[in-house]
């Protein structure tokens, strides 16, 4: 058991010691506050050389505009979101937020302003409030309720026996 644990720990530490492929700029620019224009300008990307997922994609989403990305499995929907979140860098072209290339922003800042709603629902073990604030206890209760109201979940949550303190399991088990 100890040898197995040592081998696993070695792999974990190797992963933790790996330098990230995507680096922040030395002096990141601040992300504009409020609604912003997002532009994909002739973006191309592939996970494996020679197998393009996106080729020469261009579109603009105006500030305040709502957009749904739909398509067949493998058509590039998740790739578009991953590129916008800068989980990967584009191979060709650029992605702009209010005219600034996203490579000029810190990744942490981008992640704070981008929310992705996946088709598969996932709940963490804990309570309803934990699943809204995702482990950040500094978020005040009124903000939690405001978010629940915004996503149209407040009435449902308030009907639960313990409300925001109602226990839930992974994938909504309870």
Short mmCIF file of N, CA and C in Angstrom, two decimals:
data_model
loop_
_atom_site.label_atom_id
_atom_site.label_comp_id
_atom_site.label_asym_id
_atom_site.label_seq_id
_atom_site.Cartn_x
_atom_site.Cartn_y
_atom_site.Cartn_z
N UNK A 1 0.84 -1.19 0.00
CA UNK A 1 0.00 0.00 0.00
C UNK A 1 0.87 1.24 0.00
N UNK A 2 1.94 1.20 0.80
CA UNK A 2 2.84 2.35 0.89
C UNK A 2 3.53 2.62 -0.45
N UNK A 3 3.99 1.55 -1.14
CA UNK A 3 4.63 1.72 -2.43
C UNK A 3 3.66 2.32 -3.45
N UNK A 4 2.43 1.86 -3.42
CA UNK A 4 1.42 2.39 -4.34
C UNK A 4 1.17 3.87 -4.06
N UNK A 5 1.07 4.20 -2.77
CA UNK A 5 0.86 5.60 -2.39
C UNK A 5 2.04 6.47 -2.80
N UNK A 6 3.25 5.95 -2.65
CA UNK A 6 4.46 6.71 -3.04
C UNK A 6 4.46 6.96 -4.54
N UNK A 7 4.09 5.95 -5.33
CA UNK A 7 4.05 6.12 -6.79
C UNK A 7 3.00 7.16 -7.17
N UNK A 8 1.85 7.11 -6.52
CA UNK A 8 0.80 8.09 -6.80
C UNK A 8 1.25 9.49 -6.40
N UNK A 9 1.88 9.60 -5.23
CA UNK A 9 2.36 10.91 -4.78
C UNK A 9 3.39 11.47 -5.74
N UNK A 10 4.25 10.61 -6.27
CA UNK A 10 5.26 11.06 -7.23
C UNK A 10 4.60 11.65 -8.47
N UNK A 11 3.56 11.00 -8.97
CA UNK A 11 2.85 11.52 -10.15
C UNK A 11 2.15 12.84 -9.83
N UNK A 12 1.57 12.94 -8.65
CA UNK A 12 0.89 14.17 -8.25
C UNK A 12 1.87 15.32 -8.16
N UNK A 13 3.03 15.09 -7.53
CA UNK A 13 4.03 16.15 -7.39
C UNK A 13 4.61 16.54 -8.75
N UNK A 14 4.74 15.56 -9.65
CA UNK A 14 5.21 15.86 -11.01
C UNK A 14 4.23 16.80 -11.71
N UNK A 15 2.95 16.52 -11.54
CA UNK A 15 1.92 17.37 -12.13
C UNK A 15 1.95 18.77 -11.52
N UNK A 16 2.08 18.84 -10.20
CA UNK A 16 2.12 20.14 -9.52
C UNK A 16 3.34 20.95 -9.91
N UNK A 17 4.44 20.29 -10.25
CA UNK A 17 5.68 20.97 -10.64
C UNK A 17 5.70 21.39 -12.11
N UNK A 18 4.73 20.94 -12.89
CA UNK A 18 4.69 21.26 -14.32
C UNK A 18 4.33 22.74 -14.51
N UNK A 19 5.13 23.42 -15.33
CA UNK A 19 4.85 24.82 -15.65
C UNK A 19 3.63 24.89 -16.56
N UNK A 20 2.68 25.77 -16.28
CA UNK A 20 1.52 25.90 -17.16
C UNK A 20 1.94 26.37 -18.56
N UNK A 21 1.27 25.82 -19.57
CA UNK A 21 1.59 26.19 -20.95
C UNK A 21 1.18 27.63 -21.24
N UNK A 22 0.13 28.09 -20.60
CA UNK A 22 -0.37 29.45 -20.83
C UNK A 22 0.07 30.33 -19.67
N UNK A 23 0.79 31.38 -19.99
CA UNK A 23 1.33 32.29 -18.97
C UNK A 23 0.62 33.64 -19.06
N UNK A 24 0.48 34.29 -17.91
CA UNK A 24 -0.05 35.65 -17.88
C UNK A 24 1.02 36.62 -18.37
N UNK A 25 0.60 37.76 -18.92
CA UNK A 25 1.59 38.77 -19.32
C UNK A 25 2.27 39.34 -18.07
N UNK A 26 3.49 39.87 -18.22
CA UNK A 26 4.20 40.43 -17.06
C UNK A 26 3.41 41.54 -16.36
N UNK A 27 2.74 42.37 -17.14
CA UNK A 27 1.92 43.46 -16.58
C UNK A 27 0.52 43.37 -17.19
N UNK A 28 -0.35 42.53 -16.58
CA UNK A 28 -1.69 42.37 -17.15
C UNK A 28 -2.51 43.66 -17.09
N UNK A 29 -3.34 43.82 -18.10
CA UNK A 29 -4.25 44.97 -18.14
C UNK A 29 -5.51 44.64 -17.34
N UNK A 30 -6.15 45.66 -16.78
CA UNK A 30 -7.42 45.39 -16.07
C UNK A 30 -8.54 45.10 -17.07
N UNK A 31 -9.44 44.23 -16.68
CA UNK A 31 -10.58 43.91 -17.54
C UNK A 31 -11.60 45.03 -17.40
N UNK A 32 -12.18 45.49 -18.52
CA UNK A 32 -13.18 46.56 -18.44
C UNK A 32 -14.37 46.14 -17.58
N UNK A 33 -14.90 47.04 -16.80
CA UNK A 33 -16.07 46.78 -15.95
C UNK A 33 -17.34 46.87 -16.79
N UNK A 34 -18.34 46.11 -16.41
CA UNK A 34 -19.64 46.19 -17.07
C UNK A 34 -19.66 45.38 -18.35
N UNK A 35 -20.77 45.47 -19.07
CA UNK A 35 -20.91 44.72 -20.33
C UNK A 35 -19.81 45.11 -21.31
N UNK A 36 -19.33 44.14 -22.05
CA UNK A 36 -18.23 44.39 -22.98
C UNK A 36 -18.50 43.69 -24.31
N UNK A 37 -17.93 44.22 -25.36
CA UNK A 37 -18.01 43.61 -26.69
C UNK A 37 -16.95 42.50 -26.75
N UNK A 38 -17.35 41.33 -27.24
CA UNK A 38 -16.42 40.21 -27.41
C UNK A 38 -16.33 39.90 -28.90
N UNK A 39 -15.10 39.84 -29.40
CA UNK A 39 -14.89 39.60 -30.82
C UNK A 39 -13.94 38.43 -31.03
N UNK A 40 -14.36 37.47 -31.83
CA UNK A 40 -13.47 36.41 -32.32
C UNK A 40 -13.06 36.87 -33.72
N UNK A 41 -11.78 37.11 -33.91
CA UNK A 41 -11.26 37.66 -35.16
C UNK A 41 -10.40 36.63 -35.87
N UNK A 42 -10.98 35.92 -36.84
CA UNK A 42 -10.28 34.93 -37.66
C UNK A 42 -9.56 33.88 -36.81
N UNK A 43 -10.28 33.33 -35.83
CA UNK A 43 -9.71 32.37 -34.88
C UNK A 43 -9.68 30.96 -35.48
N UNK A 44 -8.52 30.33 -35.34
CA UNK A 44 -8.35 28.93 -35.70
C UNK A 44 -7.71 28.21 -34.52
N UNK A 45 -8.10 26.93 -34.34
CA UNK A 45 -7.57 26.17 -33.21
C UNK A 45 -7.71 24.68 -33.47
N UNK A 46 -6.72 23.92 -32.99
CA UNK A 46 -6.80 22.46 -33.03
C UNK A 46 -6.16 21.90 -31.76
N UNK A 47 -6.74 20.84 -31.25
CA UNK A 47 -6.17 20.16 -30.09
C UNK A 47 -4.98 19.31 -30.53
N UNK A 48 -5.09 18.72 -31.73
CA UNK A 48 -4.03 17.90 -32.31
C UNK A 48 -3.66 18.48 -33.67
N UNK A 49 -2.38 18.56 -33.96
CA UNK A 49 -1.93 19.13 -35.25
C UNK A 49 -2.64 18.45 -36.41
N UNK A 50 -3.12 19.28 -37.33
CA UNK A 50 -3.77 18.77 -38.52
C UNK A 50 -5.24 18.44 -38.36
N UNK A 51 -5.76 18.54 -37.14
CA UNK A 51 -7.18 18.24 -36.90
C UNK A 51 -7.87 19.49 -36.36
N UNK A 52 -8.11 20.47 -37.25
CA UNK A 52 -8.70 21.73 -36.81
C UNK A 52 -10.10 21.53 -36.27
N UNK A 53 -10.34 22.16 -35.12
CA UNK A 53 -11.68 22.16 -34.52
C UNK A 53 -12.40 23.43 -34.97
N UNK A 54 -11.66 24.54 -34.98
CA UNK A 54 -12.18 25.81 -35.46
C UNK A 54 -11.25 26.32 -36.56
N UNK A 55 -11.83 26.83 -37.65
CA UNK A 55 -11.02 27.36 -38.73
C UNK A 55 -11.57 28.71 -39.17
N UNK A 56 -10.77 29.76 -38.94
CA UNK A 56 -11.08 31.10 -39.43
C UNK A 56 -12.47 31.58 -38.98
N UNK A 57 -12.75 31.44 -37.67
CA UNK A 57 -14.04 31.83 -37.10
C UNK A 57 -14.01 33.31 -36.73
N UNK A 58 -15.00 34.05 -37.19
CA UNK A 58 -15.13 35.46 -36.83
C UNK A 58 -16.57 35.77 -36.46
N UNK A 59 -16.75 36.44 -35.33
CA UNK A 59 -18.07 36.93 -34.92
C UNK A 59 -17.87 37.94 -33.81
N UNK A 60 -18.88 38.78 -33.61
CA UNK A 60 -18.85 39.77 -32.54
C UNK A 60 -20.13 39.66 -31.74
N UNK A 61 -19.97 39.69 -30.42
CA UNK A 61 -21.12 39.74 -29.51
C UNK A 61 -21.05 41.13 -28.88
N UNK A 62 -22.07 41.94 -29.15
CA UNK A 62 -22.08 43.31 -28.64
C UNK A 62 -22.33 43.33 -27.13
N UNK A 63 -21.89 44.39 -26.49
CA UNK A 63 -22.08 44.56 -25.05
C UNK A 63 -23.56 44.43 -24.70
N UNK A 64 -23.87 43.59 -23.72
CA UNK A 64 -25.24 43.41 -23.27
C UNK A 64 -26.05 42.42 -24.09
N UNK A 65 -25.51 41.96 -25.20
CA UNK A 65 -26.22 41.02 -26.06
C UNK A 65 -26.14 39.61 -25.46
N UNK A 66 -27.21 38.84 -25.59
CA UNK A 66 -27.24 37.46 -25.11
C UNK A 66 -27.07 36.54 -26.31
N UNK A 67 -26.25 35.50 -26.13
CA UNK A 67 -25.95 34.58 -27.22
C UNK A 67 -26.02 33.15 -26.73
N UNK A 68 -26.57 32.27 -27.53
CA UNK A 68 -26.55 30.83 -27.25
C UNK A 68 -25.68 30.18 -28.33
N UNK A 69 -24.79 29.31 -27.91
CA UNK A 69 -23.94 28.60 -28.85
C UNK A 69 -24.49 27.18 -28.93
N UNK A 70 -24.99 26.81 -30.10
CA UNK A 70 -25.59 25.49 -30.28
C UNK A 70 -24.94 24.81 -31.47
N UNK A 71 -25.02 23.49 -31.48
CA UNK A 71 -24.47 22.74 -32.60
C UNK A 71 -24.31 21.28 -32.24
N UNK A 72 -23.91 20.51 -33.22
CA UNK A 72 -23.71 19.08 -33.04
C UNK A 72 -22.53 18.83 -32.11
N UNK A 73 -22.49 17.64 -31.52
CA UNK A 73 -21.34 17.22 -30.72
C UNK A 73 -20.10 17.29 -31.60
N UNK A 74 -19.06 17.92 -31.06
CA UNK A 74 -17.81 18.04 -31.81
C UNK A 74 -17.74 19.22 -32.75
N UNK A 75 -18.75 20.09 -32.71
CA UNK A 75 -18.76 21.23 -33.64
C UNK A 75 -17.96 22.43 -33.13
N UNK A 76 -17.47 22.39 -31.87
CA UNK A 76 -16.60 23.46 -31.38
C UNK A 76 -17.21 24.35 -30.32
N UNK A 77 -18.39 24.02 -29.80
CA UNK A 77 -19.05 24.88 -28.79
C UNK A 77 -18.18 25.01 -27.54
N UNK A 78 -17.76 23.89 -26.98
CA UNK A 78 -16.95 23.92 -25.77
C UNK A 78 -15.59 24.56 -26.06
N UNK A 79 -15.06 24.34 -27.23
CA UNK A 79 -13.77 24.94 -27.61
C UNK A 79 -13.86 26.46 -27.61
N UNK A 80 -14.95 27.02 -28.12
CA UNK A 80 -15.13 28.47 -28.13
C UNK A 80 -15.10 29.02 -26.71
N UNK A 81 -15.82 28.37 -25.79
CA UNK A 81 -15.84 28.81 -24.40
C UNK A 81 -14.47 28.63 -23.76
N UNK A 82 -13.80 27.53 -24.04
CA UNK A 82 -12.47 27.27 -23.48
C UNK A 82 -11.46 28.31 -23.96
N UNK A 83 -11.56 28.72 -25.21
CA UNK A 83 -10.66 29.75 -25.74
C UNK A 83 -10.97 31.10 -25.13
N UNK A 84 -12.24 31.43 -24.99
CA UNK A 84 -12.63 32.70 -24.38
C UNK A 84 -12.16 32.76 -22.92
N UNK A 85 -12.21 31.63 -22.22
CA UNK A 85 -11.76 31.56 -20.84
C UNK A 85 -10.23 31.45 -20.75
N UNK A 86 -9.61 31.31 -21.87
CA UNK A 86 -8.15 31.18 -22.02
C UNK A 86 -7.61 29.94 -21.32
N UNK A 87 -8.37 28.87 -21.41
CA UNK A 87 -7.86 27.58 -20.97
C UNK A 87 -6.87 27.07 -22.01
N UNK A 88 -7.02 27.57 -23.25
CA UNK A 88 -6.09 27.33 -24.35
C UNK A 88 -5.89 28.67 -25.04
N UNK A 89 -4.79 28.81 -25.75
CA UNK A 89 -4.57 30.00 -26.57
C UNK A 89 -4.87 29.66 -28.02
N UNK A 90 -5.38 30.64 -28.75
CA UNK A 90 -5.68 30.44 -30.16
C UNK A 90 -4.39 30.18 -30.93
N UNK A 91 -4.48 29.43 -32.02
CA UNK A 91 -3.31 29.19 -32.86
C UNK A 91 -3.16 30.31 -33.87
N UNK A 92 -4.28 30.77 -34.39
CA UNK A 92 -4.29 31.89 -35.33
C UNK A 92 -5.44 32.80 -34.96
N UNK A 93 -5.31 34.07 -35.30
CA UNK A 93 -6.34 35.05 -35.00
C UNK A 93 -6.22 35.56 -33.58
N UNK A 94 -7.29 36.16 -33.12
CA UNK A 94 -7.28 36.72 -31.77
C UNK A 94 -8.70 36.84 -31.24
N UNK A 95 -8.79 36.90 -29.92
CA UNK A 95 -10.07 37.12 -29.24
C UNK A 95 -9.93 38.43 -28.49
N UNK A 96 -10.88 39.33 -28.70
CA UNK A 96 -10.81 40.67 -28.13
C UNK A 96 -11.97 40.92 -27.18
N UNK A 97 -11.68 41.61 -26.09
CA UNK A 97 -12.72 42.12 -25.20
C UNK A 97 -12.59 43.63 -25.23
N UNK A 98 -13.61 44.29 -25.74
CA UNK A 98 -13.58 45.74 -25.96
C UNK A 98 -12.31 46.19 -26.67
N UNK A 99 -11.90 45.41 -27.68
CA UNK A 99 -10.76 45.78 -28.50
C UNK A 99 -9.40 45.36 -27.96
N UNK A 100 -9.34 44.76 -26.78
CA UNK A 100 -8.07 44.33 -26.19
C UNK A 100 -7.96 42.81 -26.28
N UNK A 101 -6.84 42.32 -26.79
CA UNK A 101 -6.58 40.89 -26.90
C UNK A 101 -6.61 40.27 -25.51
N UNK A 102 -7.31 39.14 -25.36
CA UNK A 102 -7.45 38.52 -24.04
C UNK A 102 -6.12 38.05 -23.48
N UNK A 103 -5.10 37.91 -24.32
CA UNK A 103 -3.78 37.50 -23.83
C UNK A 103 -3.11 38.61 -23.03
N UNK A 104 -3.71 39.81 -23.03
CA UNK A 104 -3.19 40.93 -22.24
C UNK A 104 -3.79 40.98 -20.83
N UNK A 105 -4.77 40.09 -20.55
CA UNK A 105 -5.41 40.04 -19.24
C UNK A 105 -4.86 38.86 -18.43
N UNK A 106 -4.92 38.95 -17.12
CA UNK A 106 -4.57 37.82 -16.26
C UNK A 106 -5.67 36.77 -16.38
N UNK A 107 -5.28 35.51 -16.44
CA UNK A 107 -6.26 34.43 -16.56
C UNK A 107 -7.24 34.44 -15.41
N UNK A 108 -6.74 34.69 -14.20
CA UNK A 108 -7.59 34.72 -13.00
C UNK A 108 -8.70 35.76 -13.17
N UNK A 109 -8.36 36.93 -13.74
CA UNK A 109 -9.36 37.98 -13.95
C UNK A 109 -10.40 37.55 -14.98
N UNK A 110 -9.97 36.92 -16.05
CA UNK A 110 -10.92 36.43 -17.06
C UNK A 110 -11.89 35.44 -16.42
N UNK A 111 -11.36 34.53 -15.62
CA UNK A 111 -12.20 33.49 -15.02
C UNK A 111 -13.23 34.07 -14.05
N UNK A 112 -12.93 35.21 -13.46
CA UNK A 112 -13.88 35.83 -12.53
C UNK A 112 -15.09 36.43 -13.26
N UNK A 113 -14.95 36.72 -14.56
CA UNK A 113 -16.02 37.39 -15.30
C UNK A 113 -16.72 36.48 -16.30
N UNK A 114 -16.34 35.23 -16.36
CA UNK A 114 -16.96 34.32 -17.32
C UNK A 114 -17.65 33.20 -16.56
N UNK A 115 -18.92 33.00 -16.85
CA UNK A 115 -19.67 31.90 -16.25
C UNK A 115 -20.14 30.99 -17.37
N UNK A 116 -20.01 29.70 -17.15
CA UNK A 116 -20.43 28.73 -18.15
C UNK A 116 -21.51 27.85 -17.53
N UNK A 117 -22.61 27.73 -18.21
CA UNK A 117 -23.70 26.85 -17.75
C UNK A 117 -23.68 25.64 -18.66
N UNK A 118 -23.29 24.51 -18.09
CA UNK A 118 -23.17 23.28 -18.87
C UNK A 118 -24.50 22.55 -18.92
N UNK A 119 -24.61 21.68 -19.89
CA UNK A 119 -25.83 20.91 -20.06
C UNK A 119 -26.01 19.94 -18.89
N UNK A 120 -24.92 19.36 -18.41
CA UNK A 120 -24.95 18.45 -17.28
C UNK A 120 -24.93 19.26 -15.99
N UNK A 121 -25.90 19.04 -15.13
CA UNK A 121 -25.96 19.75 -13.86
C UNK A 121 -25.03 19.05 -12.87
N UNK A 122 -24.30 19.82 -12.09
CA UNK A 122 -23.42 19.23 -11.09
C UNK A 122 -23.59 19.97 -9.78
N UNK A 123 -23.82 19.22 -8.72
CA UNK A 123 -23.89 19.79 -7.38
C UNK A 123 -22.77 19.21 -6.55
N UNK A 124 -22.18 20.04 -5.69
CA UNK A 124 -21.16 19.58 -4.76
C UNK A 124 -21.84 19.14 -3.47
N UNK A 125 -21.23 18.19 -2.79
CA UNK A 125 -21.74 17.79 -1.48
C UNK A 125 -21.65 18.98 -0.54
N UNK A 126 -22.68 19.22 0.22
CA UNK A 126 -22.74 20.36 1.13
C UNK A 126 -24.17 20.81 1.24
N UNK A 127 -24.37 22.11 1.19
CA UNK A 127 -25.74 22.61 1.20
C UNK A 127 -25.96 23.51 -0.02
N UNK A 128 -27.18 23.99 -0.17
CA UNK A 128 -27.53 24.82 -1.32
C UNK A 128 -26.67 26.09 -1.35
N UNK A 129 -26.50 26.72 -0.20
CA UNK A 129 -25.70 27.96 -0.14
C UNK A 129 -24.28 27.71 -0.62
N UNK A 130 -23.68 26.59 -0.20
CA UNK A 130 -22.31 26.25 -0.64
C UNK A 130 -22.24 26.14 -2.15
N UNK A 131 -23.26 25.57 -2.76
CA UNK A 131 -23.27 25.40 -4.20
C UNK A 131 -23.46 26.72 -4.94
N UNK A 132 -23.91 27.74 -4.26
CA UNK A 132 -24.02 29.06 -4.87
C UNK A 132 -22.73 29.84 -4.67
N UNK A 133 -22.19 29.85 -3.46
CA UNK A 133 -20.97 30.64 -3.22
C UNK A 133 -19.69 29.86 -3.47
N UNK A 134 -19.79 28.56 -3.76
CA UNK A 134 -18.66 27.70 -4.11
C UNK A 134 -17.49 27.83 -3.14
N UNK A 135 -17.81 27.80 -1.86
CA UNK A 135 -16.77 27.77 -0.84
C UNK A 135 -16.20 29.11 -0.45
N UNK A 136 -16.81 30.20 -0.91
CA UNK A 136 -16.34 31.53 -0.52
C UNK A 136 -17.28 32.09 0.54
N UNK A 137 -16.97 31.84 1.82
CA UNK A 137 -17.88 32.27 2.89
C UNK A 137 -17.95 33.78 3.07
N UNK A 138 -17.10 34.53 2.37
CA UNK A 138 -17.15 35.99 2.51
C UNK A 138 -18.32 36.60 1.75
N UNK A 139 -18.99 35.80 0.91
CA UNK A 139 -20.14 36.31 0.17
C UNK A 139 -21.32 36.42 1.13
N UNK A 140 -21.88 37.62 1.28
CA UNK A 140 -22.97 37.80 2.25
C UNK A 140 -24.25 37.08 1.83
N UNK A 141 -25.08 36.77 2.82
CA UNK A 141 -26.32 36.04 2.58
C UNK A 141 -27.23 36.77 1.59
N UNK A 142 -27.29 38.09 1.67
CA UNK A 142 -28.15 38.84 0.75
C UNK A 142 -27.69 38.68 -0.69
N UNK A 143 -26.38 38.58 -0.90
CA UNK A 143 -25.85 38.36 -2.25
C UNK A 143 -26.26 36.98 -2.75
N UNK A 144 -26.20 35.96 -1.87
CA UNK A 144 -26.65 34.61 -2.23
C UNK A 144 -28.10 34.63 -2.70
N UNK A 145 -28.93 35.33 -1.91
CA UNK A 145 -30.35 35.40 -2.25
C UNK A 145 -30.57 36.18 -3.54
N UNK A 146 -29.76 37.19 -3.76
CA UNK A 146 -29.86 37.98 -5.00
C UNK A 146 -29.52 37.11 -6.21
N UNK A 147 -28.48 36.29 -6.08
CA UNK A 147 -28.10 35.38 -7.17
C UNK A 147 -29.20 34.36 -7.41
N UNK A 148 -29.75 33.79 -6.34
CA UNK A 148 -30.83 32.81 -6.49
C UNK A 148 -32.03 33.44 -7.18
N UNK A 149 -32.33 34.68 -6.83
CA UNK A 149 -33.43 35.40 -7.46
C UNK A 149 -33.13 35.61 -8.95
N UNK A 150 -31.90 36.00 -9.25
CA UNK A 150 -31.49 36.29 -10.63
C UNK A 150 -31.60 35.05 -11.52
N UNK A 151 -31.25 33.88 -10.98
CA UNK A 151 -31.30 32.65 -11.79
C UNK A 151 -32.66 31.94 -11.66
N UNK A 152 -33.60 32.60 -11.01
CA UNK A 152 -34.96 32.11 -10.89
C UNK A 152 -35.04 30.82 -10.06
N UNK A 153 -34.20 30.71 -9.01
CA UNK A 153 -34.20 29.53 -8.15
C UNK A 153 -34.70 29.85 -6.75
N UNK A 154 -34.91 31.13 -6.44
CA UNK A 154 -35.25 31.55 -5.08
C UNK A 154 -36.52 30.87 -4.56
N UNK A 155 -37.59 30.84 -5.35
CA UNK A 155 -38.85 30.24 -4.88
C UNK A 155 -38.68 28.76 -4.59
N UNK A 156 -37.94 28.06 -5.44
CA UNK A 156 -37.68 26.64 -5.23
C UNK A 156 -36.89 26.42 -3.95
N UNK A 157 -35.82 27.20 -3.76
CA UNK A 157 -34.95 27.05 -2.58
C UNK A 157 -35.73 27.32 -1.30
N UNK A 158 -36.56 28.35 -1.31
CA UNK A 158 -37.31 28.70 -0.11
C UNK A 158 -38.36 27.66 0.26
N UNK A 159 -38.76 26.80 -0.69
CA UNK A 159 -39.71 25.72 -0.41
C UNK A 159 -39.02 24.51 0.23
N UNK A 160 -37.69 24.44 0.15
CA UNK A 160 -36.97 23.32 0.75
C UNK A 160 -37.09 23.43 2.27
N UNK A 161 -37.16 22.31 2.99
CA UNK A 161 -37.32 22.35 4.45
C UNK A 161 -36.28 23.23 5.16
N UNK A 162 -35.03 23.17 4.73
CA UNK A 162 -33.99 23.97 5.39
C UNK A 162 -33.53 25.15 4.52
N UNK A 163 -34.25 25.42 3.44
CA UNK A 163 -33.91 26.55 2.58
C UNK A 163 -32.49 26.46 2.06
N UNK A 164 -31.72 27.52 2.22
CA UNK A 164 -30.34 27.58 1.73
C UNK A 164 -29.43 26.62 2.49
N UNK A 165 -29.84 26.15 3.66
CA UNK A 165 -29.05 25.21 4.46
C UNK A 165 -29.40 23.76 4.14
N UNK A 166 -30.29 23.54 3.18
CA UNK A 166 -30.70 22.18 2.80
C UNK A 166 -29.49 21.41 2.27
N UNK A 167 -29.27 20.22 2.82
CA UNK A 167 -28.13 19.38 2.42
C UNK A 167 -28.40 18.78 1.03
N UNK A 168 -27.37 18.77 0.20
CA UNK A 168 -27.43 18.13 -1.11
C UNK A 168 -26.18 17.28 -1.29
N UNK A 169 -26.30 16.28 -2.15
CA UNK A 169 -25.16 15.43 -2.47
C UNK A 169 -24.74 15.67 -3.90
N UNK A 170 -23.60 15.09 -4.26
CA UNK A 170 -23.12 15.25 -5.64
C UNK A 170 -24.18 14.80 -6.61
N UNK A 171 -24.31 15.55 -7.69
CA UNK A 171 -25.28 15.29 -8.77
C UNK A 171 -26.73 15.28 -8.26
N UNK A 172 -26.99 16.00 -7.15
CA UNK A 172 -28.35 16.11 -6.64
C UNK A 172 -28.88 14.86 -5.96
N UNK A 173 -27.98 14.05 -5.45
CA UNK A 173 -28.33 12.75 -4.87
C UNK A 173 -29.43 12.84 -3.81
N UNK A 174 -29.45 13.88 -2.99
CA UNK A 174 -30.45 13.95 -1.95
C UNK A 174 -31.56 14.92 -2.32
#
